[in-house]
Amino acid sequence: MGQNKKIEAGKLLEEVGPVGRYQLRMLLIIMVPILWCGTISTQYVFNAMVAKHRCMVPQCETWPAEVTPGAWGAWALTDDKCRRKQPVADTCSANSFHATNTQRCDKFVYEHNNTIVAEFNLGCQEWKRTLVGTIHSAGIFVALPLTAYVSDTFGRRVAFIVTAVLPGVVGLARSFTQDYISYITLEFLDAVVGAGVFGRRVAFIVTAVSPGVVGLARSFTQDYISYITLEFLDAVVGAGVYSSGFVLALEMVGINRRVLCGNIISSTFALGQALIALIAWAVPNWRTLTRIIYAPSPFFIIYYFLIEESVRWLLTKGKKKKAAKIIFKAAEVNKKKLSPETIRLLTEETPVEIKQTDPVNPNSENLDPEKMPAENSNPDKKVPENFQPPSVMLAVLKSRVLMTRLCICAFWWVTVTFIYYGLSINSVSLAGNSYINYILTSLIEIPGYGLSVITLDRFGRKKSIITAYFICGVSLIALPFIPTSIVWLQTSLNLFGKLCISMVFSSIYVYTGELYPTGLRHRMLAACSMTGRIGQMIAPQTPLLMSYMESLPYILFGLMAGASGLLMLLTPETLRVELPDTIEQAETISPVKQRPVHLE
């Protein structure tokens, strides 16, 4: 049997046209579910929004009651919204309540019934409210490890569609929940089923449809248990829309266009986050809001007929005929003529393999689905043919330099996700209009992504990221000390912090990948990204810190940003540095002369 012919996917895309009419059309189609993904990604911020409430006093009022008490409030209520004066008689007079003794309230009166806090009677149970966001993030954490395997096995297109549809089912189910537990379980499942568990095209379609089913189911829940169950399920089925769509988009454009394509996708996601605030502003009731935002999900099934599978994936799986059909179609739409050699390779019976000319691929579906960077440099660097990647943990444990570097990188990632999601969640608690604050906090990400592209190659990786970390830290530490009467300054500092952390989020993908050798690069980047999910899971709990000290979340954000900036001083600059292929090469790029230690 003859040896398989090799074809370079990058050069093939250049022949078809790196960004032609075909790619632009596909990109626009993919952007719709990405926009929708941004919309549902943080819906819990508004579904579980704080509702003004007070204790109900049965001796003085009957249900339903107004949140503003009558004159009896002076002797029946206390300044603590979770406690009321202890009754000594079953009447409503000044003498009917103890002057000093109080008791914890068992029922509350709410200003409105628009959020799960009021409907599930979560007053003075702040931990249950913040747990919704953590459960959603946990669902994503559970789902992401499955993304790469299934995406590589079944294809990009189906993965994209499935993760766009199933979360809709979970989300709609959540809108019908009647209890807290059901709601939060569906929130978790919503994130997991959208994490891209069925490949590129398949996973994209499945993860686009699934969240709608779960989300709609959640809208009918009647209790907290059901709600939080569906919240988990929502995350399980919906976390992969972004990652599947991102990889699908990047694999259809030329290497030199991935920076632009990646930032377009990231910016579209940010627009979706702003859109949810606009919709929630117009439709504050959580059940109606959930049904509106998840309703489009089932329609993403038609994406199976609208988008093509990744050519790169098809070629790696030996499906040359399907890949050739797409390539010829793209060339025709782009009005490009393929070379005779390419036509021969695609039409002859001999199998072809993808020639690895792009070993540095930070834009992998394994990585974080929320933010992606500019593409790494030096795309023509070839991997040695006899290179055999070692066991990941064994290779890292053998090297003191790489082990230290891995720990530092993990801290960066926890910090960046903690601050990024924490600022979005806490923006609704700032002075001023909560919805406008959230919209601005989402939109400010877009220039942040642009800054990462401009600064990384001009000023270097370390200088750019360290500066952004320090500016972010100073802005956030200063924010709580600004009087609430100066709304514009508080908002500006919050936006400045979000701008800088968004730039860092995009930049550390590139920088982290450049610190490791070729055989470990992808897996180390994925390990750091997955570790960073810890920060995302903790971020929804930061509002609890305000009960101890209102400024504590922002001080914590600022200190962690500063610590990450300082730790980055211990890692090397990688701008215009040859990317390492071996552990020894990776160790020697360190600015501090260290003798590599290897365990035999």
JSON list of C-alpha atoms in Angstrom, two decimals, residues 8-107:
[
{"chain": "A", "resi": 8, "resn": "GLU", "atom": "CA", "xyz": [-1.46, 21.61, 3.90]},
{"chain": "A", "resi": 9, "resn": "ALA", "atom": "CA", "xyz": [-4.82, 22.87, 5.15]},
{"chain": "A", "resi": 10, "resn": "GLY", "atom": "CA", "xyz": [-3.49, 26.41, 5.51]},
{"chain": "A", "resi": 11, "resn": "LYS", "atom": "CA", "xyz": [-2.30, 26.60, 1.91]},
{"chain": "A", "resi": 12, "resn": "LEU", "atom": "CA", "xyz": [-5.54, 24.99, 0.76]},
{"chain": "A", "resi": 13, "resn": "LEU", "atom": "CA", "xyz": [-7.51, 27.78, 2.42]},
{"chain": "A", "resi": 14, "resn": "GLU", "atom": "CA", "xyz": [-5.24, 30.36, 0.81]},
{"chain": "A", "resi": 15, "resn": "GLU", "atom": "CA", "xyz": [-6.07, 28.89, -2.61]},
{"chain": "A", "resi": 16, "resn": "VAL", "atom": "CA", "xyz": [-9.79, 28.95, -1.90]},
{"chain": "A", "resi": 17, "resn": "GLY", "atom": "CA", "xyz": [-9.42, 32.48, -0.54]},
{"chain": "A", "resi": 18, "resn": "PRO", "atom": "CA", "xyz": [-8.62, 33.17, 3.15]},
{"chain": "A", "resi": 19, "resn": "VAL", "atom": "CA", "xyz": [-11.71, 35.34, 3.59]},
{"chain": "A", "resi": 20, "resn": "GLY", "atom": "CA", "xyz": [-14.00, 35.39, 0.58]},
{"chain": "A", "resi": 21, "resn": "ARG", "atom": "CA", "xyz": [-17.74, 35.57, 0.03]},
{"chain": "A", "resi": 22, "resn": "TYR", "atom": "CA", "xyz": [-18.10, 31.96, 1.12]},
{"chain": "A", "resi": 23, "resn": "GLN", "atom": "CA", "xyz": [-16.36, 32.48, 4.49]},
{"chain": "A", "resi": 24, "resn": "LEU", "atom": "CA", "xyz": [-18.16, 35.76, 5.12]},
{"chain": "A", "resi": 25, "resn": "ARG", "atom": "CA", "xyz": [-21.51, 34.11, 4.50]},
{"chain": "A", "resi": 26, "resn": "MET", "atom": "CA", "xyz": [-20.68, 31.24, 6.86]},
{"chain": "A", "resi": 27, "resn": "LEU", "atom": "CA", "xyz": [-19.36, 33.68, 9.47]},
{"chain": "A", "resi": 28, "resn": "LEU", "atom": "CA", "xyz": [-22.57, 35.72, 9.41]},
{"chain": "A", "resi": 29, "resn": "ILE", "atom": "CA", "xyz": [-24.65, 32.56, 9.81]},
{"chain": "A", "resi": 30, "resn": "ILE", "atom": "CA", "xyz": [-22.51, 31.36, 12.74]},
{"chain": "A", "resi": 31, "resn": "MET", "atom": "CA", "xyz": [-22.69, 34.77, 14.44]},
{"chain": "A", "resi": 32, "resn": "VAL", "atom": "CA", "xyz": [-26.46, 34.42, 15.05]},
{"chain": "A", "resi": 33, "resn": "PRO", "atom": "CA", "xyz": [-26.18, 31.51, 17.54]},
{"chain": "A", "resi": 34, "resn": "ILE", "atom": "CA", "xyz": [-23.08, 33.17, 19.04]},
{"chain": "A", "resi": 35, "resn": "LEU", "atom": "CA", "xyz": [-25.14, 36.32, 19.69]},
{"chain": "A", "resi": 36, "resn": "TRP", "atom": "CA", "xyz": [-27.87, 34.16, 21.22]},
{"chain": "A", "resi": 37, "resn": "CYS", "atom": "CA", "xyz": [-25.27, 32.29, 23.31]},
{"chain": "A", "resi": 38, "resn": "GLY", "atom": "CA", "xyz": [-24.13, 35.59, 24.80]},
{"chain": "A", "resi": 39, "resn": "THR", "atom": "CA", "xyz": [-27.74, 36.39, 25.62]},
{"chain": "A", "resi": 40, "resn": "ILE", "atom": "CA", "xyz": [-28.39, 33.22, 27.64]},
{"chain": "A", "resi": 41, "resn": "SER", "atom": "CA", "xyz": [-24.92, 32.95, 29.20]},
{"chain": "A", "resi": 42, "resn": "THR", "atom": "CA", "xyz": [-25.67, 35.29, 32.12]},
{"chain": "A", "resi": 43, "resn": "GLN", "atom": "CA", "xyz": [-29.47, 35.32, 32.20]},
{"chain": "A", "resi": 44, "resn": "TYR", "atom": "CA", "xyz": [-29.23, 34.18, 35.83]},
{"chain": "A", "resi": 45, "resn": "VAL", "atom": "CA", "xyz": [-28.02, 37.68, 36.78]},
{"chain": "A", "resi": 46, "resn": "PHE", "atom": "CA", "xyz": [-31.51, 39.03, 36.04]},
{"chain": "A", "resi": 47, "resn": "ASN", "atom": "CA", "xyz": [-33.59, 35.95, 36.88]},
{"chain": "A", "resi": 48, "resn": "ALA", "atom": "CA", "xyz": [-32.07, 35.90, 40.37]},
{"chain": "A", "resi": 49, "resn": "MET", "atom": "CA", "xyz": [-31.86, 39.67, 40.82]},
{"chain": "A", "resi": 50, "resn": "VAL", "atom": "CA", "xyz": [-32.21, 41.12, 44.31]},
{"chain": "A", "resi": 51, "resn": "ALA", "atom": "CA", "xyz": [-35.82, 41.97, 45.16]},
{"chain": "A", "resi": 52, "resn": "LYS", "atom": "CA", "xyz": [-36.64, 44.59, 47.80]},
{"chain": "A", "resi": 53, "resn": "HIS", "atom": "CA", "xyz": [-38.40, 42.86, 50.67]},
{"chain": "A", "resi": 54, "resn": "ARG", "atom": "CA", "xyz": [-39.34, 43.03, 54.35]},
{"chain": "A", "resi": 55, "resn": "CYS", "atom": "CA", "xyz": [-40.72, 40.72, 57.00]},
{"chain": "A", "resi": 56, "resn": "MET", "atom": "CA", "xyz": [-44.41, 39.91, 56.89]},
{"chain": "A", "resi": 57, "resn": "VAL", "atom": "CA", "xyz": [-46.22, 40.63, 60.17]},
{"chain": "A", "resi": 58, "resn": "PRO", "atom": "CA", "xyz": [-49.36, 38.42, 60.31]},
{"chain": "A", "resi": 59, "resn": "GLN", "atom": "CA", "xyz": [-50.67, 40.29, 63.37]},
{"chain": "A", "resi": 60, "resn": "CYS", "atom": "CA", "xyz": [-50.93, 43.48, 61.29]},
{"chain": "A", "resi": 61, "resn": "GLU", "atom": "CA", "xyz": [-51.52, 42.42, 57.67]},
{"chain": "A", "resi": 62, "resn": "THR", "atom": "CA", "xyz": [-52.89, 39.73, 55.40]},
{"chain": "A", "resi": 63, "resn": "TRP", "atom": "CA", "xyz": [-51.58, 38.29, 52.15]},
{"chain": "A", "resi": 64, "resn": "PRO", "atom": "CA", "xyz": [-51.07, 39.84, 49.62]},
{"chain": "A", "resi": 65, "resn": "ALA", "atom": "CA", "xyz": [-49.49, 42.86, 51.27]},
{"chain": "A", "resi": 66, "resn": "GLU", "atom": "CA", "xyz": [-47.66, 45.99, 50.15]},
{"chain": "A", "resi": 67, "resn": "VAL", "atom": "CA", "xyz": [-43.91, 46.22, 50.69]},
{"chain": "A", "resi": 68, "resn": "THR", "atom": "CA", "xyz": [-44.34, 49.64, 52.33]},
{"chain": "A", "resi": 69, "resn": "PRO", "atom": "CA", "xyz": [-45.75, 49.00, 55.83]},
{"chain": "A", "resi": 70, "resn": "GLY", "atom": "CA", "xyz": [-48.35, 51.08, 57.59]},
{"chain": "A", "resi": 71, "resn": "ALA", "atom": "CA", "xyz": [-47.81, 53.02, 60.82]},
{"chain": "A", "resi": 72, "resn": "TRP", "atom": "CA", "xyz": [-47.50, 49.69, 62.67]},
{"chain": "A", "resi": 73, "resn": "GLY", "atom": "CA", "xyz": [-44.12, 49.21, 61.05]},
{"chain": "A", "resi": 74, "resn": "ALA", "atom": "CA", "xyz": [-42.59, 51.51, 63.66]},
{"chain": "A", "resi": 75, "resn": "TRP", "atom": "CA", "xyz": [-43.27, 49.04, 66.49]},
{"chain": "A", "resi": 76, "resn": "ALA", "atom": "CA", "xyz": [-43.45, 45.70, 64.61]},
{"chain": "A", "resi": 77, "resn": "LEU", "atom": "CA", "xyz": [-40.38, 45.87, 62.32]},
{"chain": "A", "resi": 78, "resn": "THR", "atom": "CA", "xyz": [-36.67, 46.40, 62.91]},
{"chain": "A", "resi": 79, "resn": "ASP", "atom": "CA", "xyz": [-33.85, 47.86, 60.83]},
{"chain": "A", "resi": 80, "resn": "ASP", "atom": "CA", "xyz": [-32.79, 44.28, 60.09]},
{"chain": "A", "resi": 81, "resn": "LYS", "atom": "CA", "xyz": [-34.91, 43.19, 57.10]},
{"chain": "A", "resi": 82, "resn": "CYS", "atom": "CA", "xyz": [-34.53, 39.56, 58.19]},
{"chain": "A", "resi": 83, "resn": "ARG", "atom": "CA", "xyz": [-35.91, 40.00, 61.73]},
{"chain": "A", "resi": 84, "resn": "ARG", "atom": "CA", "xyz": [-39.04, 41.50, 63.31]},
{"chain": "A", "resi": 85, "resn": "LYS", "atom": "CA", "xyz": [-40.16, 42.38, 66.84]},
{"chain": "A", "resi": 86, "resn": "GLN", "atom": "CA", "xyz": [-41.33, 39.40, 68.85]},
{"chain": "A", "resi": 87, "resn": "PRO", "atom": "CA", "xyz": [-45.13, 39.51, 69.34]},
{"chain": "A", "resi": 88, "resn": "VAL", "atom": "CA", "xyz": [-46.56, 39.25, 72.85]},
{"chain": "A", "resi": 89, "resn": "ALA", "atom": "CA", "xyz": [-50.20, 39.34, 71.75]},
{"chain": "A", "resi": 90, "resn": "ASP", "atom": "CA", "xyz": [-52.22, 38.52, 68.64]},
{"chain": "A", "resi": 91, "resn": "THR", "atom": "CA", "xyz": [-53.14, 42.14, 68.00]},
{"chain": "A", "resi": 92, "resn": "CYS", "atom": "CA", "xyz": [-51.48, 44.99, 66.09]},
{"chain": "A", "resi": 93, "resn": "SER", "atom": "CA", "xyz": [-50.83, 47.70, 68.66]},
{"chain": "A", "resi": 94, "resn": "ALA", "atom": "CA", "xyz": [-47.66, 49.23, 70.07]},
{"chain": "A", "resi": 95, "resn": "ASN", "atom": "CA", "xyz": [-48.07, 47.09, 73.20]},
{"chain": "A", "resi": 96, "resn": "SER", "atom": "CA", "xyz": [-48.43, 43.86, 71.19]},
{"chain": "A", "resi": 97, "resn": "PHE", "atom": "CA", "xyz": [-44.69, 43.58, 70.43]},
{"chain": "A", "resi": 98, "resn": "HIS", "atom": "CA", "xyz": [-41.66, 43.20, 72.65]},
{"chain": "A", "resi": 99, "resn": "ALA", "atom": "CA", "xyz": [-39.55, 46.33, 72.89]},
{"chain": "A", "resi": 100, "resn": "THR", "atom": "CA", "xyz": [-36.15, 44.59, 72.50]},
{"chain": "A", "resi": 101, "resn": "ASN", "atom": "CA", "xyz": [-36.62, 40.90, 71.70]},
{"chain": "A", "resi": 102, "resn": "THR", "atom": "CA", "xyz": [-36.72, 39.95, 68.02]},
{"chain": "A", "resi": 103, "resn": "GLN", "atom": "CA", "xyz": [-37.30, 36.80, 65.98]},
{"chain": "A", "resi": 104, "resn": "ARG", "atom": "CA", "xyz": [-36.27, 35.66, 62.52]},
{"chain": "A", "resi": 105, "resn": "CYS", "atom": "CA", "xyz": [-38.89, 36.13, 59.82]},
{"chain": "A", "resi": 106, "resn": "ASP", "atom": "CA", "xyz": [-40.38, 33.06, 58.17]},
{"chain": "A", "resi": 107, "resn": "LYS", "atom": "CA", "xyz": [-42.29, 34.88, 55.44]}
]
